[in-house]
PDB file of C-alpha atoms and ligand atoms in Angstrom:
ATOM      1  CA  UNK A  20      78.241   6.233 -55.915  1.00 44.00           C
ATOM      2  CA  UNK A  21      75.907   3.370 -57.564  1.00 55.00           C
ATOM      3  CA  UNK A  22      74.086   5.928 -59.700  1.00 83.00           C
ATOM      4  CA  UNK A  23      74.238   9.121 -61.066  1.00 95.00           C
ATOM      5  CA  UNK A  24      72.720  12.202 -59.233  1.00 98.00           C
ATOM      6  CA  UNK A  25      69.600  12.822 -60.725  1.00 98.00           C
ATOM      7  CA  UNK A  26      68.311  16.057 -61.435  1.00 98.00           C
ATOM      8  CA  UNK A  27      65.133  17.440 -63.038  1.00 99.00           C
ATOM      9  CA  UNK A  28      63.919  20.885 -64.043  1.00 99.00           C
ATOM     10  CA  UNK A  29      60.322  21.476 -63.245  1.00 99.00           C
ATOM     11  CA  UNK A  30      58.375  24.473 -65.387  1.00 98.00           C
ATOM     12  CA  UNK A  31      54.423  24.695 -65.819  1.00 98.00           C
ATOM     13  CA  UNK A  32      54.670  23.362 -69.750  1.00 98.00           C
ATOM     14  CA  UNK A  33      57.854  21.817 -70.081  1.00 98.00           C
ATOM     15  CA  UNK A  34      57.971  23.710 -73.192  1.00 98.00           C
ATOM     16  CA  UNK A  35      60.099  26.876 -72.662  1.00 98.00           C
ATOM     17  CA  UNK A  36      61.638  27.083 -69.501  1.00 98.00           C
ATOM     18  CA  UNK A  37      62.050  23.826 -67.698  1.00 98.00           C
ATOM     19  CA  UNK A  38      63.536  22.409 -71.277  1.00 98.00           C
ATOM     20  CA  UNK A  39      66.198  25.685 -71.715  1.00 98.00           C
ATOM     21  CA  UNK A  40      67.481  24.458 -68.006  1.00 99.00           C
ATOM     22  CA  UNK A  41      67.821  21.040 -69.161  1.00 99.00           C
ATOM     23  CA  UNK A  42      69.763  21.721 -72.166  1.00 99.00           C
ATOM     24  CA  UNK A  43      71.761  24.717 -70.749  1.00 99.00           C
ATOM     25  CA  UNK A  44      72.560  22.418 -68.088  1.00 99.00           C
ATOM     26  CA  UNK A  45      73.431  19.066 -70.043  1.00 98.00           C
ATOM     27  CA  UNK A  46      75.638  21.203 -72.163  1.00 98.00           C
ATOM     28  CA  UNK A  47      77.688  22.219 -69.331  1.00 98.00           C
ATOM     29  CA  UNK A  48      77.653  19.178 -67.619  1.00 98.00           C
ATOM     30  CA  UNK A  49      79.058  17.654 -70.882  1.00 98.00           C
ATOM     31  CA  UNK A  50      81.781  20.411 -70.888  1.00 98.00           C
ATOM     32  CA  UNK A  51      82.818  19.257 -67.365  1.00 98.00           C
ATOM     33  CA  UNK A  52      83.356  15.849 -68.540  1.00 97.00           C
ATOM     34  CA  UNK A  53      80.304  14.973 -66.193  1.00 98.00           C
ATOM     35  CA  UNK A  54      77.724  13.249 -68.350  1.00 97.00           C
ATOM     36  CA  UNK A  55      78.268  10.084 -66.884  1.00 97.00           C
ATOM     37  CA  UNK A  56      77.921  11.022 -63.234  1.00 98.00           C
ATOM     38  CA  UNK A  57      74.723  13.568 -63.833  1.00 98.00           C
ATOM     39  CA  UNK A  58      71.249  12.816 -65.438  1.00 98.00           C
ATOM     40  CA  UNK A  59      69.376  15.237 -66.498  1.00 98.00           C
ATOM     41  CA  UNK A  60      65.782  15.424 -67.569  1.00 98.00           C
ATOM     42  CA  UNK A  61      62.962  17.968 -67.430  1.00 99.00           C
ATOM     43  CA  UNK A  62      59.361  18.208 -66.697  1.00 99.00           C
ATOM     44  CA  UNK A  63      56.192  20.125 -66.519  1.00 98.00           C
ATOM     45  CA  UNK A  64      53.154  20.043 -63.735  1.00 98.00           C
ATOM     46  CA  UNK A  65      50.557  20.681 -66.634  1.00 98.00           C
ATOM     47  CA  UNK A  66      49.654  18.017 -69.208  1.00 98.00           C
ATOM     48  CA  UNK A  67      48.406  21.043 -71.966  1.00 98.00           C
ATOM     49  CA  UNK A  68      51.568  20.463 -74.360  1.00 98.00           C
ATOM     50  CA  UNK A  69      52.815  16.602 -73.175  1.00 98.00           C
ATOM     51  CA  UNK A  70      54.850  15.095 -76.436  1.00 98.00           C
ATOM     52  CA  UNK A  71      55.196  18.566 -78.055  1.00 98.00           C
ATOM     53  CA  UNK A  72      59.155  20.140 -78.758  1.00 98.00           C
ATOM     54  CA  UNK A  73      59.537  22.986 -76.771  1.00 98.00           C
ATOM     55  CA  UNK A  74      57.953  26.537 -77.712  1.00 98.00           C
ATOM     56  CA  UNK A  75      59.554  27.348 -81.587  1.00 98.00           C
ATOM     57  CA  UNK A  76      60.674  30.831 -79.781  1.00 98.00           C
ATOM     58  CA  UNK A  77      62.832  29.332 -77.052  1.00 98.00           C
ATOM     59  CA  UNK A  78      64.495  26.594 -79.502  1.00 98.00           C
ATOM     60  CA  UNK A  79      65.296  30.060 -81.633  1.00 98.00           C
ATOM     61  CA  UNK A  80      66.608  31.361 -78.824  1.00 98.00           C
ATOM     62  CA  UNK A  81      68.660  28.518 -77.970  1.00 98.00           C
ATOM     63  CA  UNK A  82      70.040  28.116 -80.773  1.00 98.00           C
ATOM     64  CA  UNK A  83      71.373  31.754 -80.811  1.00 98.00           C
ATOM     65  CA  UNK A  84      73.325  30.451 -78.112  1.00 98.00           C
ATOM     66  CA  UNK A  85      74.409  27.186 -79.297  1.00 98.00           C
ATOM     67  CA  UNK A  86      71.946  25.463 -77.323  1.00 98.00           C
ATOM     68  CA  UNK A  87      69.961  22.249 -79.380  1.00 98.00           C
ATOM     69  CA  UNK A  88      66.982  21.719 -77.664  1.00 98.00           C
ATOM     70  CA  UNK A  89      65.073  20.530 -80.568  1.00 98.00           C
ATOM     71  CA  UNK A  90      64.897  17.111 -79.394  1.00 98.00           C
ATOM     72  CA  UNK A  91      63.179  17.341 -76.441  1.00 98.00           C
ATOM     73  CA  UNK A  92      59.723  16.362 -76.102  1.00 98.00           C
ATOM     74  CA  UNK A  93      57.590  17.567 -73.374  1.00 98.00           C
ATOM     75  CA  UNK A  94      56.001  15.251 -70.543  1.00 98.00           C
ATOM     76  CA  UNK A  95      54.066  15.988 -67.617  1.00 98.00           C
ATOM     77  CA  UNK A  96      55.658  15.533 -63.735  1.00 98.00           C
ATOM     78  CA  UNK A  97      54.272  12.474 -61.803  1.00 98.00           C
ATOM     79  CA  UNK A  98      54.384  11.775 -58.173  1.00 97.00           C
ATOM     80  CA  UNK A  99      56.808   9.193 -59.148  1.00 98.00           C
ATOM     81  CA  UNK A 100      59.497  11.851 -59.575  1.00 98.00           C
ATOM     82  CA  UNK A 101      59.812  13.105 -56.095  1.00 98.00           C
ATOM     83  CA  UNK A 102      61.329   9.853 -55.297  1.00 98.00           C
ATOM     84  CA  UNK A 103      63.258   9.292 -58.691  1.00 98.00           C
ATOM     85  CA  UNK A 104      65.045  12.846 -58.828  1.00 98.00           C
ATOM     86  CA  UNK A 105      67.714  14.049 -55.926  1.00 98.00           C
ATOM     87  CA  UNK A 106      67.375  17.802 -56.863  1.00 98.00           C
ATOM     88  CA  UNK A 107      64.178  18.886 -57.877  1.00 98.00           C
ATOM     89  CA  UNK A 108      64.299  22.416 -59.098  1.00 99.00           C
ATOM     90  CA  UNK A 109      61.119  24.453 -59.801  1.00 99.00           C
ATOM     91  CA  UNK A 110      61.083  27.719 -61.779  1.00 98.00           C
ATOM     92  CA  UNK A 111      58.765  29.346 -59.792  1.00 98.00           C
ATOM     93  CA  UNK A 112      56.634  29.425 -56.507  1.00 98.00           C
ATOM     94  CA  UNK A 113      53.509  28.336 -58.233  1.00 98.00           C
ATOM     95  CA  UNK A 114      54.899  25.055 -59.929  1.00 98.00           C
ATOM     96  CA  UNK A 115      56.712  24.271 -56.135  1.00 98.00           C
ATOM     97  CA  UNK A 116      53.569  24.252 -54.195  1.00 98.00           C
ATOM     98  CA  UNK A 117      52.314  21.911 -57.665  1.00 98.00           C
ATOM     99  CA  UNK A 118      55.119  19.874 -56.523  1.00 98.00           C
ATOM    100  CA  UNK A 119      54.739  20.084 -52.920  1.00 98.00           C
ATOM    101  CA  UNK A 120      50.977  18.891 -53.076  1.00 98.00           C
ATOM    102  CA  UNK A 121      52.095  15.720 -55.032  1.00 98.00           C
ATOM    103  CA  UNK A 122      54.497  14.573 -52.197  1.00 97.00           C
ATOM    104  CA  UNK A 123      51.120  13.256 -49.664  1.00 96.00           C
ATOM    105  CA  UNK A 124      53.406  11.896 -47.281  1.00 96.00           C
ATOM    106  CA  UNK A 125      55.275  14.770 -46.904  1.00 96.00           C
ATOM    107  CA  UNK A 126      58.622  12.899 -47.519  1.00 96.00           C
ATOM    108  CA  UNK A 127      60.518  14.441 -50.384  1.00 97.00           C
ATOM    109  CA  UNK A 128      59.953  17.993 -49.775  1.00 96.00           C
ATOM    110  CA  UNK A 129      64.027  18.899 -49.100  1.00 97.00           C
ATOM    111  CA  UNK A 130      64.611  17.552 -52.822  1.00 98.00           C
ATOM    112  CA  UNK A 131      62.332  20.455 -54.269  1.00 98.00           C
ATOM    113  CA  UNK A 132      63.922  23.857 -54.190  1.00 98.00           C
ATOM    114  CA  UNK A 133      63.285  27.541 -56.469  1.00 98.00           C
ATOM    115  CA  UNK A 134      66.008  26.663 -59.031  1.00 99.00           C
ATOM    116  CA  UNK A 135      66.889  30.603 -58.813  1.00 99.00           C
ATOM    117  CA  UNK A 136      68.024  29.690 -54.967  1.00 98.00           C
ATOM    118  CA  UNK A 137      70.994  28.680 -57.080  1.00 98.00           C
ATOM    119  CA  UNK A 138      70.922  32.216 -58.787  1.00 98.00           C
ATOM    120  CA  UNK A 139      73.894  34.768 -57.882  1.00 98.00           C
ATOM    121  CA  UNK A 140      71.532  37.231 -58.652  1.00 98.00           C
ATOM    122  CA  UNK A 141      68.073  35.560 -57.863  1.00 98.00           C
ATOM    123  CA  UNK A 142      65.734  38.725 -57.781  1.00 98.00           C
ATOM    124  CA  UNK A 143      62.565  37.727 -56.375  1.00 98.00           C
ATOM    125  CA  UNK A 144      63.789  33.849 -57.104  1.00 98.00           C
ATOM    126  CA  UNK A 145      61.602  33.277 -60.185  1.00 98.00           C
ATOM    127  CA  UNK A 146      62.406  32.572 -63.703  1.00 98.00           C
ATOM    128  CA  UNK A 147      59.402  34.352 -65.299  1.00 98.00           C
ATOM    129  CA  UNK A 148      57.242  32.901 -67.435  1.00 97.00           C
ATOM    130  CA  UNK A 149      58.108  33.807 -71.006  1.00 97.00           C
ATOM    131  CA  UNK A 150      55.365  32.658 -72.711  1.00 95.00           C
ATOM    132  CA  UNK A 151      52.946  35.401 -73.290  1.00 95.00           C
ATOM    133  CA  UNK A 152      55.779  37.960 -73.923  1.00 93.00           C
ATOM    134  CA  UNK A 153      57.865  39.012 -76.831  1.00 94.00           C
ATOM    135  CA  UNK A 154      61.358  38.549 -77.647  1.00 94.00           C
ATOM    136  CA  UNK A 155      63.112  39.829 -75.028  1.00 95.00           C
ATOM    137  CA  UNK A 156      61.476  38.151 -72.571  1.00 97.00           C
ATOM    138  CA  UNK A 157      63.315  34.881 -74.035  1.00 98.00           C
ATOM    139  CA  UNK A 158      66.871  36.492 -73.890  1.00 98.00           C
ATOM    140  CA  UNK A 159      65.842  37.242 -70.294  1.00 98.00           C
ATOM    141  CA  UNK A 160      65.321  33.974 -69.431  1.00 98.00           C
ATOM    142  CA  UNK A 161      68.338  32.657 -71.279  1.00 98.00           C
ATOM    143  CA  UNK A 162      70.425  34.842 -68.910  1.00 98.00           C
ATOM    144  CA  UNK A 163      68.990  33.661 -66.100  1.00 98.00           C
ATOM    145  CA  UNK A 164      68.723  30.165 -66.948  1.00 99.00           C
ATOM    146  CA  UNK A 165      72.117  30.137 -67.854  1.00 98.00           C
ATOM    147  CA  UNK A 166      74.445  31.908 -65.084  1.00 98.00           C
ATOM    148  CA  UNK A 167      71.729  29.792 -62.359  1.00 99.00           C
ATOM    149  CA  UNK A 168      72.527  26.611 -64.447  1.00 99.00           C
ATOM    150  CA  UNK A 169      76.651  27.364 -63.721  1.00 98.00           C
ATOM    151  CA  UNK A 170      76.162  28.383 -60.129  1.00 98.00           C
ATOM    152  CA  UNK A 171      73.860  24.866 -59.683  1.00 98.00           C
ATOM    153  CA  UNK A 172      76.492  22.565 -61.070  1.00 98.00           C
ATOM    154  CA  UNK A 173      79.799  24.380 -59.291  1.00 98.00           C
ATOM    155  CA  UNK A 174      77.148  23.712 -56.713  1.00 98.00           C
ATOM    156  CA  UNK A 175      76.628  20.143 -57.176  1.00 98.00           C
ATOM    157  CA  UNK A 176      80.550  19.451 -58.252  1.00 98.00           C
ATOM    158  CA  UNK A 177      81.466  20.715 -54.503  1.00 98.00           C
ATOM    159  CA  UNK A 178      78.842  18.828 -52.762  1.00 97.00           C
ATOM    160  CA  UNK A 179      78.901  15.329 -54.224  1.00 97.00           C
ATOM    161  CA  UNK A 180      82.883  15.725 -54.935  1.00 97.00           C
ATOM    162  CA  UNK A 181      82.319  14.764 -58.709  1.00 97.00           C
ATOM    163  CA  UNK A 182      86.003  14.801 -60.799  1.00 94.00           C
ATOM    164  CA  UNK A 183      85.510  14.241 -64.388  1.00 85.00           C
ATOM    165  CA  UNK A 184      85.234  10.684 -66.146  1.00 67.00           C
TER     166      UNK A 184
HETATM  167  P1  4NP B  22      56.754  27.102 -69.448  1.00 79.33           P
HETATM  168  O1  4NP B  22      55.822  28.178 -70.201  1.00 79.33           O
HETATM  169  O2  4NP B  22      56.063  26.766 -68.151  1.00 79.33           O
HETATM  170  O3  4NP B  22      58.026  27.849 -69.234  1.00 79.33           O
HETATM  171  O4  4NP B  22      56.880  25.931 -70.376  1.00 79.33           O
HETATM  172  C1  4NP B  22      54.467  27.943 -70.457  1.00 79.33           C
HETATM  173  C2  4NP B  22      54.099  27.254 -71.570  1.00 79.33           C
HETATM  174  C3  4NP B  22      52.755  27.011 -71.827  1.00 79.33           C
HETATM  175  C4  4NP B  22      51.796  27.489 -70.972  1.00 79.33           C
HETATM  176  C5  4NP B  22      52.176  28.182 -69.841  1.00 79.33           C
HETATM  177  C6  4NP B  22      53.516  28.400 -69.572  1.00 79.33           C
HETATM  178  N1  4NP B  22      50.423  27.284 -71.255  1.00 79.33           N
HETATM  179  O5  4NP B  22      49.594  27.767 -70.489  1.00 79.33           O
HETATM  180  O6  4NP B  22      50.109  26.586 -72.224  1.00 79.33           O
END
């Protein structure tokens, strides 16, 4: 393999659930001894909170779980992306059809998936938007984000046959 694969996480702000994926994920791609074959990164199809750290509620949340997303800084998805990123994963229907309608020539469209496709228990295959919500909502997403984020890299470790570096 000349590169990594390259995976992005696709919310509407980048700033609560899109950046949870990407640090649930990193962490257990680190765990697997995989950060050298995997790169990560995360995204949102609005521009409304581009250069912000994710929402103070989901970094709280996080953290609760030994998750550090404090460093991330949000940026906005660019048609660019559907050709940089192997597995694009979208937390729900509305940001995929965003996606979709940025791919003109229709050529990228079996790199964008529901990220919840990866979910053991997907429910209606969205990771609801916490933002509006209280607390729990945020643990809800957490639990989600987090068995989905397992699932997707056993996923990816069977398909691309990735042994640790
Ligand atoms: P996210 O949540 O898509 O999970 O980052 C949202 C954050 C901000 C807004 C909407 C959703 N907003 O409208 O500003």
């Amino acid at each position: 393999m000349s590169r990594g694969v390259r995976v992005l996480f696709v919310c509407l702000g980048n700033i609560c659930r899109s950046p949870l994926a990407e640090g649930v994920f990193r962490d257990k791609v680190r765990a697997a001894g995989l950060s050298s074959l995997i790169e990560i990164d995360s995204a949102g199809t609005g521009a409304w909170h581009v250069g912000e750290p994710p929402d103070r509620r989901m970094v709280a949340t996080a953290r609760g779980h030994g998750v550090d997303l404090s460093a991330q800084r949000a940026r906005q998805f660019v048609d660019t992306d559907l050709a940089d990123y192997d597995h694009i994963l979208a937390m729900d229907k509305s940001n995929l059809h965003d996606i979709l309608f940025l791919d003109e020539g229709e050529d990228f469209g079996q790199r964008v998936t529901l990220f919840r496709q990866w979910d053991p228990e997907p429910g209606d295959y969205e990771v609801p938007d916490p933002y509006y919500g209280g607390p729990e909502g945020f643990e809800e997403v957490f639990r989600i984000v987090d068995r989905t984020a397992e699932n997707l890299l056993n996923g990816l470790v069977a398909h691309y046959d990735l042994t640790k570096d």
